[in-house]
mmCIF file of C-alpha atoms in Angstrom:
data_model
loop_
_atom_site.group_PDB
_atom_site.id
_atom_site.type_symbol
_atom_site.label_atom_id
_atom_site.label_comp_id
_atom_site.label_asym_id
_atom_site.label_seq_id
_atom_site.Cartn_x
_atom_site.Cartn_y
_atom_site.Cartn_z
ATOM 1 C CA UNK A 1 -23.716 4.925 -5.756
ATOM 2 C CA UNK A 2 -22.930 2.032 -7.453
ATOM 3 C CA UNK A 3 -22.328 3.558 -10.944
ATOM 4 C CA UNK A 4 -20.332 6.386 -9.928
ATOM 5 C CA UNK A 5 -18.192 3.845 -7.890
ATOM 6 C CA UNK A 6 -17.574 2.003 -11.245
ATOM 7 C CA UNK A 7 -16.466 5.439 -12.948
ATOM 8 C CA UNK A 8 -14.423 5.851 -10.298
ATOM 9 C CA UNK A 9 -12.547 2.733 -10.316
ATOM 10 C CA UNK A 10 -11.906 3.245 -13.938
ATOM 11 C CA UNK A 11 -10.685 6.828 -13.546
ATOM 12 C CA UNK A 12 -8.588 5.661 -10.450
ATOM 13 C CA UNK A 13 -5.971 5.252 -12.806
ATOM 14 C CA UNK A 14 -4.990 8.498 -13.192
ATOM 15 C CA UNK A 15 -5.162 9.190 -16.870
ATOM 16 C CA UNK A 16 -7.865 10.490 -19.257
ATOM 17 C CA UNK A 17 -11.245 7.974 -19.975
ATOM 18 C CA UNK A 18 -13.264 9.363 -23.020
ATOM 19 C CA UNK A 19 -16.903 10.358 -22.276
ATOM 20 C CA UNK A 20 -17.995 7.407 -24.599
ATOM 21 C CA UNK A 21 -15.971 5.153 -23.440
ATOM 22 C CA UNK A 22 -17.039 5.417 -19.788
ATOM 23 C CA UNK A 23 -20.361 5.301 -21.417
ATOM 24 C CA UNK A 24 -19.855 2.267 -23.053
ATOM 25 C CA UNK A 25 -17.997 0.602 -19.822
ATOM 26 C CA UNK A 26 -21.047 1.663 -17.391
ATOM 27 C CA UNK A 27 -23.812 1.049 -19.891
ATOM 28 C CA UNK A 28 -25.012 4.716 -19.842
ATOM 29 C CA UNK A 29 -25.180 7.824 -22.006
ATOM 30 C CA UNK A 30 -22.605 10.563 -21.867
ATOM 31 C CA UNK A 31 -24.785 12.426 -20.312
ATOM 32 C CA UNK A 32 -25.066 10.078 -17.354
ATOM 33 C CA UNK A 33 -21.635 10.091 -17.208
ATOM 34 C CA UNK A 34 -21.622 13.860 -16.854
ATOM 35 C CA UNK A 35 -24.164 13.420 -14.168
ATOM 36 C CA UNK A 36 -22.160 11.064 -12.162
ATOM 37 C CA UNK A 37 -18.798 12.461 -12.476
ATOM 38 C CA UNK A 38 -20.313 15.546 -10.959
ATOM 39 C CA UNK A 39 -21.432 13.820 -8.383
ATOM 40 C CA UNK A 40 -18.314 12.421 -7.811
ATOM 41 C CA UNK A 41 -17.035 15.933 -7.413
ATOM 42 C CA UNK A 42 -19.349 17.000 -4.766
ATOM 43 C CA UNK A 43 -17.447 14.073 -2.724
ATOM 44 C CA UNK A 44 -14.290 15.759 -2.825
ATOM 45 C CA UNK A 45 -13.106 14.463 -6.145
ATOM 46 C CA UNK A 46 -10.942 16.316 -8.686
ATOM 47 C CA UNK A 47 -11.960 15.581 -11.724
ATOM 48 C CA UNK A 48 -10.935 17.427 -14.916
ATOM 49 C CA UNK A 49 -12.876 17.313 -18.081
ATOM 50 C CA UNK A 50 -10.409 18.178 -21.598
ATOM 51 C CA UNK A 51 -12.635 18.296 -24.650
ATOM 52 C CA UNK A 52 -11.269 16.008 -27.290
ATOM 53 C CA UNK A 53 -9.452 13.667 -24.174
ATOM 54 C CA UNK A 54 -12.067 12.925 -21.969
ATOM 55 C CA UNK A 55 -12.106 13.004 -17.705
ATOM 56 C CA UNK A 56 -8.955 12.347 -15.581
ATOM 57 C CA UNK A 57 -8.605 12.229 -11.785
ATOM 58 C CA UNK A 58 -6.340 15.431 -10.713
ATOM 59 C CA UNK A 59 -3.909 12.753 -9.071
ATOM 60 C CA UNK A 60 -4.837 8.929 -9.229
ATOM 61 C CA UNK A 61 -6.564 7.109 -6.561
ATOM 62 C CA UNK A 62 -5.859 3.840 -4.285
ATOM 63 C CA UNK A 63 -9.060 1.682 -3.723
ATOM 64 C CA UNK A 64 -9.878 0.227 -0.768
ATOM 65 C CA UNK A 65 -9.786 -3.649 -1.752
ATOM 66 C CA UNK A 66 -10.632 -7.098 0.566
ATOM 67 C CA UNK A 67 -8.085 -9.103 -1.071
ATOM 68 C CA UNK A 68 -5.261 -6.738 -1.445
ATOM 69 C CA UNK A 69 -5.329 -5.865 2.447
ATOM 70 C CA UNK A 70 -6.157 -9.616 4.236
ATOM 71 C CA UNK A 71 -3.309 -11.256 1.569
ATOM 72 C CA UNK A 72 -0.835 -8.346 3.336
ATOM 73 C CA UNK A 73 -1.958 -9.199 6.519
ATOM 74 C CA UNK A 74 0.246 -11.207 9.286
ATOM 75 C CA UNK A 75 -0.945 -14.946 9.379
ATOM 76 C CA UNK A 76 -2.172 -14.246 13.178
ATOM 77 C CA UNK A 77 -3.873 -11.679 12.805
ATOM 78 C CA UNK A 78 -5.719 -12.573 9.284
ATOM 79 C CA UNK A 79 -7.010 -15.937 11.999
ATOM 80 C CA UNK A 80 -8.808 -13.432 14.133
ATOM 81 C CA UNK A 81 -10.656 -11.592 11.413
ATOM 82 C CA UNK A 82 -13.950 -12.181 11.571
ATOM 83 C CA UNK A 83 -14.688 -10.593 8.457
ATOM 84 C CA UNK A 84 -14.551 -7.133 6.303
ATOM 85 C CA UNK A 85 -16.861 -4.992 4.638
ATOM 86 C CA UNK A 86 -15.760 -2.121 2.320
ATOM 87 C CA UNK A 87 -18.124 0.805 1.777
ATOM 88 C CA UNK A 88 -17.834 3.116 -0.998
ATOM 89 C CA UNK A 89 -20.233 5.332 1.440
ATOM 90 C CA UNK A 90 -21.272 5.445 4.753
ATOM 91 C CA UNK A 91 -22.709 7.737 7.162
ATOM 92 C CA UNK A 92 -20.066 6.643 9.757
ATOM 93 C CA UNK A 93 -18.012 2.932 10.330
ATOM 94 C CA UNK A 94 -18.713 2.563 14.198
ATOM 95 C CA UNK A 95 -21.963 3.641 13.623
ATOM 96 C CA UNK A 96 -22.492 1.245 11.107
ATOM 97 C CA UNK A 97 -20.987 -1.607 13.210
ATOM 98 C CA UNK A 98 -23.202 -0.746 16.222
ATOM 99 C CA UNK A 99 -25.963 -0.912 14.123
ATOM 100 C CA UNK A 100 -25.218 -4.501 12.890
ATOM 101 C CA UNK A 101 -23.261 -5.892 16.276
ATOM 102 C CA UNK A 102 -26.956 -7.464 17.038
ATOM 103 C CA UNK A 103 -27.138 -9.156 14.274
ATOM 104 C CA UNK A 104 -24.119 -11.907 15.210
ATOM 105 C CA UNK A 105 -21.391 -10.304 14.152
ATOM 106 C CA UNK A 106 -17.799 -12.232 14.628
ATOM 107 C CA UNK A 107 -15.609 -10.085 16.829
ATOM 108 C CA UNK A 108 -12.372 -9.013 14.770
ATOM 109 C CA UNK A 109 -15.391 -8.258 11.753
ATOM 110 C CA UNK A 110 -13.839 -4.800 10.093
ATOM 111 C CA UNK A 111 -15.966 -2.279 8.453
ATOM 112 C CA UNK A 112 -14.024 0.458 5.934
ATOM 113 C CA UNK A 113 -15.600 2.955 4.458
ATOM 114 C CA UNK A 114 -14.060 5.372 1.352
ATOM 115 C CA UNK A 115 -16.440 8.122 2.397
ATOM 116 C CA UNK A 116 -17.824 9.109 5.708
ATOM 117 C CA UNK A 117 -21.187 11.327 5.443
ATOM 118 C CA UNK A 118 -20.952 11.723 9.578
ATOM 119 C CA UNK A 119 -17.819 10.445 10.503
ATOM 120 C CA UNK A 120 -17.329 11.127 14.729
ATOM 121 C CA UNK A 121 -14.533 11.720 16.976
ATOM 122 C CA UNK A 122 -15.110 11.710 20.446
ATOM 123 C CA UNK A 123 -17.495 14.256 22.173
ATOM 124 C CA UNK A 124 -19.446 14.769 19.010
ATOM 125 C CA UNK A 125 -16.613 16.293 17.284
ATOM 126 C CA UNK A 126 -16.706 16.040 13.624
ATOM 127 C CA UNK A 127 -14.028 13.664 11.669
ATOM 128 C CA UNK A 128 -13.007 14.916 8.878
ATOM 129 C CA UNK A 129 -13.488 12.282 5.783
ATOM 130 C CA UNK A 130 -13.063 13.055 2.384
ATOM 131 C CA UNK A 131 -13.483 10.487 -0.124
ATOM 132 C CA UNK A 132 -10.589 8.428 -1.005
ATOM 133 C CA UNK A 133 -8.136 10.144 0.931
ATOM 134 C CA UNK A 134 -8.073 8.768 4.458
ATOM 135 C CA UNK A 135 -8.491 5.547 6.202
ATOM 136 C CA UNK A 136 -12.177 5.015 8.169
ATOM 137 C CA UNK A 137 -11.843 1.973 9.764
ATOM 138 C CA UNK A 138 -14.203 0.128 12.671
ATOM 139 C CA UNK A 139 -13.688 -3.176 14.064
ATOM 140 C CA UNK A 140 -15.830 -4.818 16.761
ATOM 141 C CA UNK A 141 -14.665 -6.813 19.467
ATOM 142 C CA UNK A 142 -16.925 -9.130 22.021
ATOM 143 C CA UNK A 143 -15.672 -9.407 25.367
ATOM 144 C CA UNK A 144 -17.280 -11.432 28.967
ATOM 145 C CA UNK A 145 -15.640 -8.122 30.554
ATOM 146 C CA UNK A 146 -17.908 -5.421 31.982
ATOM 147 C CA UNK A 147 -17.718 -2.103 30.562
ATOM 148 C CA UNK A 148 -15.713 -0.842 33.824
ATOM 149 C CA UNK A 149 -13.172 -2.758 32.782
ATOM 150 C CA UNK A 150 -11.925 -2.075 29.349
ATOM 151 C CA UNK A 151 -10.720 1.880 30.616
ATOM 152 C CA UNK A 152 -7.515 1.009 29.372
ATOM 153 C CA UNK A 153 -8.582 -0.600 25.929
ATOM 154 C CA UNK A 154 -8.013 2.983 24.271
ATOM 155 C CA UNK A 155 -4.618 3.137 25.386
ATOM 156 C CA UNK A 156 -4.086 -0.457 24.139
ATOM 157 C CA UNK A 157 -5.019 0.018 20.817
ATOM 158 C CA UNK A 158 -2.841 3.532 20.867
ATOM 159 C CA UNK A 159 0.011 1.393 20.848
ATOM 160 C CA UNK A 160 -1.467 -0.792 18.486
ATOM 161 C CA UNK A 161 -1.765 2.050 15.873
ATOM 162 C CA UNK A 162 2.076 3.462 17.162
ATOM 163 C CA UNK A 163 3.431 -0.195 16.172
ATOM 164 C CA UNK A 164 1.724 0.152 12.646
ATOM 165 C CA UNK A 165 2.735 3.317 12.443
ATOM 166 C CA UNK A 166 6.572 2.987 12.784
ATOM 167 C CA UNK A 167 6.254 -0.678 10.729
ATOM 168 C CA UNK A 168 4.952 1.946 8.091
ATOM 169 C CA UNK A 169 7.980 4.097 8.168
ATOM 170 C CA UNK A 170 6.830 6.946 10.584
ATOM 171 C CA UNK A 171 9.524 8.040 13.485
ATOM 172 C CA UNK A 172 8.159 10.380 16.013
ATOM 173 C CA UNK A 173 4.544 9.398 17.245
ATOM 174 C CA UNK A 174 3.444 10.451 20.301
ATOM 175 C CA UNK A 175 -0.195 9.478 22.313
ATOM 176 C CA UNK A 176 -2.156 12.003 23.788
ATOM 177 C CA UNK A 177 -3.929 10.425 26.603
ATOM 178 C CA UNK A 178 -6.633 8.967 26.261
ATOM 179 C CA UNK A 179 -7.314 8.364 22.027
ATOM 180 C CA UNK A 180 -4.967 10.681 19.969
ATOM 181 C CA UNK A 181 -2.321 9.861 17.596
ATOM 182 C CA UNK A 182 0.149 12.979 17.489
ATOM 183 C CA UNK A 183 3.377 13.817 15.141
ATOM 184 C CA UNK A 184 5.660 16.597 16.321
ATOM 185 C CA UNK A 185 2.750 17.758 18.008
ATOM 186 C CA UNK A 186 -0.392 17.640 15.038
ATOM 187 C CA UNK A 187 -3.105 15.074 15.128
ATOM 188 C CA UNK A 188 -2.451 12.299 12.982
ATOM 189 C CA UNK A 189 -5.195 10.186 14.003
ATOM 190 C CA UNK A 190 -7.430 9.165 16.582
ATOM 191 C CA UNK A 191 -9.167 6.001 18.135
ATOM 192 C CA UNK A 192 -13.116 6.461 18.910
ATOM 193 C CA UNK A 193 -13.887 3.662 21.563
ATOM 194 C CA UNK A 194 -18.158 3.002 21.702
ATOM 195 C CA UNK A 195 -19.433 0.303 23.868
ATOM 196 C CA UNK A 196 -22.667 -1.915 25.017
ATOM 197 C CA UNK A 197 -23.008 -3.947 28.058
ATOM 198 C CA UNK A 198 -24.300 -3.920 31.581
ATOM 199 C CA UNK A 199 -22.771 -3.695 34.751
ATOM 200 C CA UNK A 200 -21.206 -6.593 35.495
ATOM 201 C CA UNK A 201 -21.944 -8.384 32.122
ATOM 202 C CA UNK A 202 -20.442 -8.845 28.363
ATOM 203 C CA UNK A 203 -19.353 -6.075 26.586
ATOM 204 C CA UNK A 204 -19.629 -5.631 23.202
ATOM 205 C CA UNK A 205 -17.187 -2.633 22.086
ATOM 206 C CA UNK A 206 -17.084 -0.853 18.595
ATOM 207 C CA UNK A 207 -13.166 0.332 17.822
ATOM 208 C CA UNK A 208 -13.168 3.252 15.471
ATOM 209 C CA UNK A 209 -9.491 4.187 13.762
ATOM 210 C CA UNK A 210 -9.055 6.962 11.869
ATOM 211 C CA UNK A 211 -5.772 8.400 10.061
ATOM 212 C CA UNK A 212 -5.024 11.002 8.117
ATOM 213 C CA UNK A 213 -3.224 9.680 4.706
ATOM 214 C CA UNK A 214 -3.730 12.469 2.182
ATOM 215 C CA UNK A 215 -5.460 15.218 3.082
ATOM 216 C CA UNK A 216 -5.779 18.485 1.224
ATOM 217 C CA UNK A 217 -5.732 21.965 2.144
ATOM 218 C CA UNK A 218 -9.639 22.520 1.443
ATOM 219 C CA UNK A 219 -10.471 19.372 3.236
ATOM 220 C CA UNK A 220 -8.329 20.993 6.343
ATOM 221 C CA UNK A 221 -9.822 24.165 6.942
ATOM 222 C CA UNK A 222 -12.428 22.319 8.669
ATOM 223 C CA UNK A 223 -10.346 20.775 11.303
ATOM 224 C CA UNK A 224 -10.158 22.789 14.654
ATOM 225 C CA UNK A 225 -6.443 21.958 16.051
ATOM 226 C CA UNK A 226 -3.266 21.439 14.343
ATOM 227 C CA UNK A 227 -3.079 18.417 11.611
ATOM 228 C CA UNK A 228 -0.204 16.059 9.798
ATOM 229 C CA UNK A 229 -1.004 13.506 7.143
ATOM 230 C CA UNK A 230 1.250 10.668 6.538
ATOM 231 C CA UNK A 231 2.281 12.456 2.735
ATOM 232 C CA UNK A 232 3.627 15.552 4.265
ATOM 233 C CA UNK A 233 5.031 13.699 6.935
ATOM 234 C CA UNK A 234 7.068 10.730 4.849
ATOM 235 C CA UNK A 235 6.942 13.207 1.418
ATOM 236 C CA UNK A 236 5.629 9.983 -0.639
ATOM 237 C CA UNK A 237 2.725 8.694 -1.124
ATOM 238 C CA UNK A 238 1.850 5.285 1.759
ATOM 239 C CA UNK A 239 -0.612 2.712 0.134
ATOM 240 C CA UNK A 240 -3.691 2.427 2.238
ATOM 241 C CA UNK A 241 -3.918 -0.768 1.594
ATOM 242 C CA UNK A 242 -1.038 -1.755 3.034
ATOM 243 C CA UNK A 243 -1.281 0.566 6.010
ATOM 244 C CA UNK A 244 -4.909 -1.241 6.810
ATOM 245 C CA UNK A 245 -3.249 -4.368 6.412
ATOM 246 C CA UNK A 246 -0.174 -3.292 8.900
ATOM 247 C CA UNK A 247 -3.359 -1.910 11.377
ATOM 248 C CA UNK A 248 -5.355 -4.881 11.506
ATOM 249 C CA UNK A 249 -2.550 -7.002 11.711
ATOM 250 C CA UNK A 250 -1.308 -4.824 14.936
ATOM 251 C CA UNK A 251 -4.785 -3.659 16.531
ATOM 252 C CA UNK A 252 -6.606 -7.237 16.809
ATOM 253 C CA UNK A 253 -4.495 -9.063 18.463
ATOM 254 C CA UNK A 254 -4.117 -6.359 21.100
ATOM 255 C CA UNK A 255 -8.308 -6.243 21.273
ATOM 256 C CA UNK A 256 -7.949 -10.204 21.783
ATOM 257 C CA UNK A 257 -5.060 -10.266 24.662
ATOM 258 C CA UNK A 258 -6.681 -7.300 26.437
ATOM 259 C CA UNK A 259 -9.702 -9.980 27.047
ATOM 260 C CA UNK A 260 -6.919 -11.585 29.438
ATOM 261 C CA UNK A 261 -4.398 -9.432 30.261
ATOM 262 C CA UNK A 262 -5.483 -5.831 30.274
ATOM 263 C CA UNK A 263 -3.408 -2.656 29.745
ATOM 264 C CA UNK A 264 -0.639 -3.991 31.907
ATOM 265 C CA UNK A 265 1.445 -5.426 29.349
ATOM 266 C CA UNK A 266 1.323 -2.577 27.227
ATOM 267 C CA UNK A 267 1.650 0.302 29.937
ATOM 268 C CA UNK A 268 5.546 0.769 29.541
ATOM 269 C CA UNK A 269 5.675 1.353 25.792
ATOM 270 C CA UNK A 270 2.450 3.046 25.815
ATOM 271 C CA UNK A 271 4.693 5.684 28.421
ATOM 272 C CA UNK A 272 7.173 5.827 26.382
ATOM 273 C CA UNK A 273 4.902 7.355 23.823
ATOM 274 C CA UNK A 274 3.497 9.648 26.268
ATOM 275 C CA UNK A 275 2.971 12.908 24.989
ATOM 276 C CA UNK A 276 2.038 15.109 27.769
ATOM 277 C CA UNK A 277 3.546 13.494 30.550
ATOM 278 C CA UNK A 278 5.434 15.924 32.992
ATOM 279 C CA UNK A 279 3.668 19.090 31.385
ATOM 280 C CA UNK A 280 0.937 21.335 32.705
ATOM 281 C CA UNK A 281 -2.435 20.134 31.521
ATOM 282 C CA UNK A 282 -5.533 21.342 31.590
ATOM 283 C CA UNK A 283 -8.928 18.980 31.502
ATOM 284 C CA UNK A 284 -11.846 19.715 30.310
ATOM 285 C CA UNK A 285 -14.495 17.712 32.632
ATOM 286 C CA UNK A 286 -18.279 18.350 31.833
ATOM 287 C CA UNK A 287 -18.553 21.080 34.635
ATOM 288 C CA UNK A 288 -15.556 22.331 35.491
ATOM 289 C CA UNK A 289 -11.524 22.835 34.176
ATOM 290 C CA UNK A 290 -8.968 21.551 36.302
ATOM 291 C CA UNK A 291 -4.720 22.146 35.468
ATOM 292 C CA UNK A 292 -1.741 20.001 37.188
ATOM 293 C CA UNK A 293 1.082 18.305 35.970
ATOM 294 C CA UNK A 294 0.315 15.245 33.718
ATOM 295 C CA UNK A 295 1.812 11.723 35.800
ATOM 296 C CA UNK A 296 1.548 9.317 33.515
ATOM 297 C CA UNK A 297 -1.139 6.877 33.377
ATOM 298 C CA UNK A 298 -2.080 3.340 35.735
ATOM 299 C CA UNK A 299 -2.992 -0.066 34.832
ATOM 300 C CA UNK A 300 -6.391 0.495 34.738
ATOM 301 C CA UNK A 301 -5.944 3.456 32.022
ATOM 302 C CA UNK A 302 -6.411 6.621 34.071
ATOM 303 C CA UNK A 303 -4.540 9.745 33.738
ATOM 304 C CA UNK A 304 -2.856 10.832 36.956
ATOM 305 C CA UNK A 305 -2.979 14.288 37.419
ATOM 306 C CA UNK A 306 -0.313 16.027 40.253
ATOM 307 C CA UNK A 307 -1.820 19.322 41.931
ATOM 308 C CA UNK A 308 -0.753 20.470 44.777
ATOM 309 C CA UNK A 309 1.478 17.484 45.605
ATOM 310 C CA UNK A 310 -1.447 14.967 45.744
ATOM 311 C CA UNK A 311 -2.313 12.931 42.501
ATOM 312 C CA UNK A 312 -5.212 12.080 41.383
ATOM 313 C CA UNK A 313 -7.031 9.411 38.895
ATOM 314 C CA UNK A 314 -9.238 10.590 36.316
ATOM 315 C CA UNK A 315 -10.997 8.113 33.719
ATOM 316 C CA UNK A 316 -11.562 9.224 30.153
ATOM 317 C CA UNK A 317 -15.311 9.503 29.507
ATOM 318 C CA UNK A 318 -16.039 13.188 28.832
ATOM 319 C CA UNK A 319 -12.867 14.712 29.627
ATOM 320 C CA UNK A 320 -10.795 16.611 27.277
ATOM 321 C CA UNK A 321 -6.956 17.088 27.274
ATOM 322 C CA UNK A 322 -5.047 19.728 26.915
ATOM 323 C CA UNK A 323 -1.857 21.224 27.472
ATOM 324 C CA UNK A 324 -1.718 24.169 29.357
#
């Protein structure tokens, strides 16, 4: 994809590129450049061709780019990256990162991809990723904790993505227990948590972040619950850049203090963003549906659910949320 990618960046601009002068940039014919641009447009791409002006994006496009989001990034938390990739194309980040965690990866190394071929949400839901539009991010974090006790690591980096959120200009996010970033009730985004380790062992854990920047109506109709994007929400257009930047520099030093500390310092604010708290909810488990009264969460990450006047515990894994 390499060649298209180089179009690209030279469209990203915004304005019109002559089909001989991409030609001449990318060392091709104008054919080529025919064949690539359409590509480009099977991706999700606007492109518009004007004969006697050349090709123009319909509206101009950000690049993800290394530089521009570590040099934004809080001293801290720029200290605890262990590294970044940026993919123009990927089948999916955190599958990409488990794929490569044997292979000695730093924890706090961050994969981003412009384009997800397979991008995942949690119980093999699809996530939505058109090219360019969004932010696909993964980090990987190694921790001497067992796997039974990062429950609350989720919830964690909810709060994470909250702070970034609101440092970003966005008033009114909610959590939706246990991984979903809400605004005035519509997804936003959404944290995909995937994990190796043994009982009683390391863990190595695989943080997937995912937020809706600019997403278009076409792109949309494929999403199966109510949706936001941060331009309909702040009526401007956010940098994705800088909202990486704001991300990582809020999300890894969270993963690193949970290593010591857990969900406890965390659990008040991550209340306070509580979005179904005191409401009837119904969860999905794998075999049955159970409703109660949402209590809040513990220390340990569960969601306490009243019924009948006795409250209960129940740990994410394959349940679903919602409200009644």
């Amino acid at each position: 994809m390499s060649l298209r990618y180089d179009a690209l960046k030279i469209l990203s601009d915004g304005g019109f590129h002559a089909g001989t002068q991409l030609g001449a940039a990318l060392g091709i014919s104008r054919t080529a450049v025919w064949k690539h641009l359409r590509a480009l447009s099977e991706l999700g791409l606007d492109i518009y061709a004007v004969p006697g002006k050349g090709y123009r994006l319909a509206q101009p496009v950000e690049l993800l780019d290394a530089q521009a989001i570590t040099s934004a990034m809080a001293d801290d938390a720029r200290a605890l990256l262990g590294g970044i990739e940026i993919h123009p194309r990927l089948d999916s980040t955190n599958t990409y990162l488990m794929q490569q965690a044997g292979s000695g990866l730093a924890s706090g190394y961050a994969c981003l991809a412009e384009y997800q071929e397979a991008g995942r949400g949690r119980r093999g839901r699809n996530w939505v990723s058109p090219f360019g539009a969004n932010i696909y991010l993964s980090l990987l974090w190694r921790y001497t904790l067992d796997p039974a006790q990062l429950g609350g690591l989720s919830l964690a980096v909810g709060v994470a993505m909250a702070r970034a959120l609101r440092a970003a200009g966005v008033d009114g996010i909610a959590l939706k227990w246990p991984n979903d970033v809400l605004w005035r009730d519509r997804k936003l985004a959404g944290i995909l948590l995937e994990m190796s380790g043994e009982s009683f062992g390391a863990s190595t854990v695989v943080v997937g972040l995912g937020i809706n920047c600019r997403m278009s109506k076409e792109a949309g109709t494929h999403i199966t619950q109510p949706w936001t994007d941060l331009e309909k929400i702040l009526g401007r257009h956010l940098s994705r850049n800088a909202l990486t930047a704001l991300l990582l520099s809020e999300v890894l030093p969270v993963l690193r203090d949970y290593q010591t500390a857990g969900l406890a310092p965390l659990l008040d604010e991550w209340q306070s963003y509580d979005a179904v708290r005191g409401k009837t909810v119904t969860l999905q488990l794998p075999n049955q549906s159970i409703t109660g009264v949402a209590a809040g969460v513990d220390r340990d990450g569960a969601l306490l659910l009243t019924r009948g006047g006795v409250t209960q515990r129940h740990l994410a894994g394959e349940i679903s949320v919602r409200v009644a």
